[in-house]
PDB file of C-alpha atoms in Angstrom:
ATOM      1  CA  MET A   1      -8.199  72.259   4.186  1.00  0.00           C
ATOM      2  CA  LYS A   2      -8.725  71.999   8.183  1.00  0.00           C
ATOM      3  CA  ARG A   3     -11.585  69.492   7.669  1.00  0.00           C
ATOM      4  CA  ILE A   4      -9.783  67.428   4.841  1.00  0.00           C
ATOM      5  CA  THR A   5      -6.926  66.970   7.189  1.00  0.00           C
ATOM      6  CA  ILE A   6      -9.141  66.307  10.251  1.00  0.00           C
ATOM      7  CA  GLY A   7     -11.550  64.057   7.934  1.00  0.00           C
ATOM      8  CA  LEU A   8      -8.342  61.676   6.420  1.00  0.00           C
ATOM      9  CA  MET A   9      -7.094  61.326  10.196  1.00  0.00           C
ATOM     10  CA  GLY A  10     -10.014  59.854  10.995  1.00  0.00           C
ATOM     11  CA  ILE A  11     -10.440  57.424   8.562  1.00  0.00           C
ATOM     12  CA  VAL A  12      -6.427  56.144   9.043  1.00  0.00           C
ATOM     13  CA  MET A  13      -7.341  55.992  12.988  1.00  0.00           C
ATOM     14  CA  LEU A  14     -10.870  53.879  11.712  1.00  0.00           C
ATOM     15  CA  ILE A  15      -8.217  51.593   9.896  1.00  0.00           C
ATOM     16  CA  ALA A  16      -5.652  51.673  12.481  1.00  0.00           C
ATOM     17  CA  LEU A  17      -8.247  50.635  15.536  1.00  0.00           C
ATOM     18  CA  ALA A  18     -10.318  47.787  13.422  1.00  0.00           C
ATOM     19  CA  PRO A  19      -9.619  44.450  14.324  1.00  0.00           C
ATOM     20  CA  ALA A  20      -7.056  42.350  12.573  1.00  0.00           C
ATOM     21  CA  ALA A  21      -8.992  40.168   9.359  1.00  0.00           C
ATOM     22  CA  THR A  22      -9.487  36.665  10.554  1.00  0.00           C
ATOM     23  CA  GLY A  23      -8.446  33.959   8.322  1.00  0.00           C
ATOM     24  CA  ALA A  24     -10.367  32.180   5.554  1.00  0.00           C
ATOM     25  CA  ILE A  25     -11.100  28.470   5.422  1.00  0.00           C
ATOM     26  CA  LYS A  26     -10.211  27.135   2.620  1.00  0.00           C
ATOM     27  CA  ILE A  27      -9.686  24.480   0.355  1.00  0.00           C
ATOM     28  CA  ALA A  28      -6.025  22.942   0.602  1.00  0.00           C
ATOM     29  CA  LYS A  29      -5.966  19.730  -1.067  1.00  0.00           C
ATOM     30  CA  ILE A  30      -7.680  16.963  -3.063  1.00  0.00           C
ATOM     31  CA  ARG A  31      -6.391  13.639  -3.342  1.00  0.00           C
ATOM     32  CA  PHE A  32      -8.901  12.543  -6.272  1.00  0.00           C
ATOM     33  CA  ASN A  33      -6.589   9.676  -7.299  1.00  0.00           C
ATOM     34  CA  PRO A  34      -5.151   7.596  -4.989  1.00  0.00           C
ATOM     35  CA  PRO A  35      -2.630   5.144  -5.369  1.00  0.00           C
ATOM     36  CA  GLY A  36      -3.346   1.969  -7.300  1.00  0.00           C
ATOM     37  CA  PRO A  37      -6.562   0.078  -9.090  1.00  0.00           C
ATOM     38  CA  ASP A  38      -9.519   1.576  -8.208  1.00  0.00           C
ATOM     39  CA  THR A  39     -11.722  -1.940  -7.796  1.00  0.00           C
ATOM     40  CA  PRO A  40     -12.424  -3.515  -6.136  1.00  0.00           C
ATOM     41  CA  ILE A  41     -13.868  -0.882  -3.577  1.00  0.00           C
ATOM     42  CA  THR A  42     -12.693  -1.240   0.047  1.00  0.00           C
ATOM     43  CA  ASN A  43     -12.933   1.021   2.751  1.00  0.00           C
ATOM     44  CA  ALA A  44      -9.537   1.652   3.107  1.00  0.00           C
ATOM     45  CA  LYS A  45      -9.587   2.985  -1.024  1.00  0.00           C
ATOM     46  CA  LEU A  46     -12.480   5.233  -0.143  1.00  0.00           C
ATOM     47  CA  ASN A  47     -10.747   6.461   3.320  1.00  0.00           C
ATOM     48  CA  ALA A  48      -7.256   7.303   0.798  1.00  0.00           C
ATOM     49  CA  GLU A  49      -9.540  10.109  -1.331  1.00  0.00           C
ATOM     50  CA  TRP A  50      -9.854  12.686   0.333  1.00  0.00           C
ATOM     51  CA  ILE A  51     -10.431  16.595   0.741  1.00  0.00           C
ATOM     52  CA  SER A  52      -8.491  18.810   3.034  1.00  0.00           C
ATOM     53  CA  ILE A  53      -9.786  22.012   4.342  1.00  0.00           C
ATOM     54  CA  LYS A  54      -7.854  24.396   5.567  1.00  0.00           C
ATOM     55  CA  ASN A  55      -8.042  27.485   8.349  1.00  0.00           C
ATOM     56  CA  THR A  56      -5.410  29.856   7.493  1.00  0.00           C
ATOM     57  CA  GLY A  57      -6.241  32.073  10.374  1.00  0.00           C
ATOM     58  CA  ASN A  58      -5.099  32.173  14.206  1.00  0.00           C
ATOM     59  CA  SER A  59      -7.438  31.321  15.652  1.00  0.00           C
ATOM     60  CA  ALA A  60     -10.300  28.498  16.014  1.00  0.00           C
ATOM     61  CA  VAL A  61     -13.804  28.679  13.520  1.00  0.00           C
ATOM     62  CA  GLN A  62     -16.625  26.700  13.880  1.00  0.00           C
ATOM     63  CA  LEU A  63     -17.441  24.727  11.109  1.00  0.00           C
ATOM     64  CA  ASN A  64     -20.318  23.564  12.252  1.00  0.00           C
ATOM     65  CA  GLY A  65     -23.048  23.492   8.790  1.00  0.00           C
ATOM     66  CA  TRP A  66     -20.842  24.298   6.490  1.00  0.00           C
ATOM     67  CA  ARG A  67     -20.541  21.797   3.437  1.00  0.00           C
ATOM     68  CA  VAL A  68     -19.044  20.241   0.948  1.00  0.00           C
ATOM     69  CA  ARG A  69     -20.145  19.599  -2.867  1.00  0.00           C
ATOM     70  CA  ASP A  70     -18.591  17.647  -5.495  1.00  0.00           C
ATOM     71  CA  ARG A  71     -19.707  18.975  -9.211  1.00  0.00           C
ATOM     72  CA  ALA A  72     -22.655  15.607  -8.940  1.00  0.00           C
ATOM     73  CA  GLY A  73     -24.081  16.926  -5.891  1.00  0.00           C
ATOM     74  CA  ASN A  74     -22.888  14.851  -3.195  1.00  0.00           C
ATOM     75  CA  VAL A  75     -22.976  16.631  -0.459  1.00  0.00           C
ATOM     76  CA  PHE A  76     -20.947  16.537   3.008  1.00  0.00           C
ATOM     77  CA  LYS A  77     -22.420  18.114   5.765  1.00  0.00           C
ATOM     78  CA  ILE A  78     -20.039  19.588   8.559  1.00  0.00           C
ATOM     79  CA  GLY A  79     -20.955  18.494  12.125  1.00  0.00           C
ATOM     80  CA  SER A  80     -19.960  20.682  15.025  1.00  0.00           C
ATOM     81  CA  LEU A  81     -16.404  21.201  14.933  1.00  0.00           C
ATOM     82  CA  ALA A  82     -14.071  23.973  16.362  1.00  0.00           C
ATOM     83  CA  LEU A  83     -10.664  24.025  13.628  1.00  0.00           C
ATOM     84  CA  PRO A  84      -7.668  25.884  15.216  1.00  0.00           C
ATOM     85  CA  GLY A  85      -6.271  28.244  13.772  1.00  0.00           C
ATOM     86  CA  GLY A  86      -3.585  27.042  11.195  1.00  0.00           C
ATOM     87  CA  ALA A  87      -5.266  23.448  11.344  1.00  0.00           C
ATOM     88  CA  ALA A  88      -6.829  21.272   8.003  1.00  0.00           C
ATOM     89  CA  VAL A  89      -9.119  18.320   8.613  1.00  0.00           C
ATOM     90  CA  ARG A  90      -8.981  15.845   6.392  1.00  0.00           C
ATOM     91  CA  ILE A  91     -13.146  14.219   4.964  1.00  0.00           C
ATOM     92  CA  HIS A  92     -12.631  10.757   3.822  1.00  0.00           C
ATOM     93  CA  THR A  93     -14.254   9.005   0.955  1.00  0.00           C
ATOM     94  CA  GLY A  94     -15.063   6.610   2.830  1.00  0.00           C
ATOM     95  CA  SER A  95     -15.953   5.293   7.147  1.00  0.00           C
ATOM     96  CA  GLY A  96     -14.596   5.472  10.036  1.00  0.00           C
ATOM     97  CA  LEU A  97     -14.597   7.270  13.136  1.00  0.00           C
ATOM     98  CA  ASP A  98     -14.324  10.777  13.721  1.00  0.00           C
ATOM     99  CA  SER A  99     -10.651  11.579  15.207  1.00  0.00           C
ATOM    100  CA  PHE A 100     -11.412  15.724  15.764  1.00  0.00           C
ATOM    101  CA  PRO A 101     -10.402  18.215  14.390  1.00  0.00           C
ATOM    102  CA  ASN A 102      -8.110  16.053  11.729  1.00  0.00           C
ATOM    103  CA  HIS A 103     -10.126  13.313   9.980  1.00  0.00           C
ATOM    104  CA  LEU A 104     -13.628  13.191   9.702  1.00  0.00           C
ATOM    105  CA  TYR A 105     -15.621  10.462   7.485  1.00  0.00           C
ATOM    106  CA  TRP A 106     -18.513  10.513   4.837  1.00  0.00           C
ATOM    107  CA  GLY A 107     -19.851   6.954   5.077  1.00  0.00           C
ATOM    108  CA  ARG A 108     -19.671   6.495   1.734  1.00  0.00           C
ATOM    109  CA  SER A 109     -19.397   3.422  -0.254  1.00  0.00           C
ATOM    110  CA  LYS A 110     -18.069   5.358  -3.853  1.00  0.00           C
ATOM    111  CA  TYR A 111     -15.768   7.432  -4.685  1.00  0.00           C
ATOM    112  CA  VAL A 112     -17.005  11.111  -4.996  1.00  0.00           C
ATOM    113  CA  TRP A 113     -13.671  12.869  -6.679  1.00  0.00           C
ATOM    114  CA  ASN A 114     -13.406  11.898  -9.715  1.00  0.00           C
ATOM    115  CA  ASN A 115     -10.327  10.502 -11.108  1.00  0.00           C
ATOM    116  CA  ASN A 116     -10.582  13.180 -15.283  1.00  0.00           C
ATOM    117  CA  ALA A 117     -11.958  16.410 -13.639  1.00  0.00           C
ATOM    118  CA  ASP A 118     -13.636  17.156 -10.898  1.00  0.00           C
ATOM    119  CA  SER A 119     -15.066  20.043  -8.899  1.00  0.00           C
ATOM    120  CA  ALA A 120     -15.913  21.042  -5.019  1.00  0.00           C
ATOM    121  CA  THR A 121     -17.233  23.667  -3.472  1.00  0.00           C
ATOM    122  CA  LEU A 122     -17.236  24.603   0.049  1.00  0.00           C
ATOM    123  CA  ARG A 123     -20.301  27.033   1.516  1.00  0.00           C
ATOM    124  CA  ARG A 124     -21.156  28.455   4.775  1.00  0.00           C
ATOM    125  CA  PRO A 125     -24.298  27.879   6.514  1.00  0.00           C
ATOM    126  CA  ASN A 126     -25.294  30.540   4.848  1.00  0.00           C
ATOM    127  CA  GLY A 127     -25.215  29.411   1.349  1.00  0.00           C
ATOM    128  CA  ARG A 128     -22.787  31.516   0.379  1.00  0.00           C
ATOM    129  CA  VAL A 129     -19.385  30.233  -0.983  1.00  0.00           C
ATOM    130  CA  ALA A 130     -16.481  29.898   0.936  1.00  0.00           C
ATOM    131  CA  ASP A 131     -14.126  28.748  -2.044  1.00  0.00           C
ATOM    132  CA  ARG A 132     -14.478  26.552  -5.293  1.00  0.00           C
ATOM    133  CA  CYS A 133     -11.595  24.071  -6.288  1.00  0.00           C
ATOM    134  CA  SER A 134     -11.185  22.561  -9.742  1.00  0.00           C
ATOM    135  CA  TYR A 135      -8.841  19.725 -10.915  1.00  0.00           C
ATOM    136  CA  SER A 136      -9.366  18.590 -14.400  1.00  0.00           C
ATOM    137  CA  GLY A 137      -6.265  15.229 -16.620  1.00  0.00           C
ATOM    138  CA  GLY A 138      -3.942  13.743 -14.492  1.00  0.00           C
ATOM    139  CA  GLY A 139      -2.600  13.422 -11.464  1.00  0.00           C
ATOM    140  CA  SER A 140      -3.325  11.999  -8.209  1.00  0.00           C
ATOM    141  CA  ALA A 141      -4.687  14.983  -6.532  1.00  0.00           C
ATOM    142  CA  VAL A 142      -3.920  18.498  -6.844  1.00  0.00           C
ATOM    143  CA  THR A 143      -3.465  21.585  -3.990  1.00  0.00           C
ATOM    144  CA  CYS A 144      -5.969  24.298  -4.610  1.00  0.00           C
TER     145      CYS A 144
END
């Protein structure tokens, strides 16, 4: 009985001394169908379409090499970006000047996110899936 008690106390102490879990990097929202007609395609309309990636933790996380992909295989690779704790970055479809850490630009000349249904996958640099978000039906955005 004494060994069991000591063993349990050791486990409890290890749990208490373990570092707090860091927050996760998540897909927060996809704005797939901004207001107004889709055509003619302009850079302003492309940039009204975006995906938001959020750091739900308290500490900054380096996102260098993370990737966002849609169902059709369009991939955006995040460059050197330390996303502060609690902050989110929007990855706009069109072109623009990146403003760290709030706005990044994919540089595409066509829409990425389908209006009727699509799926976003966020992958770590090692290829492991960090998060997924899918939507179908109408509307203009989905909160993931």
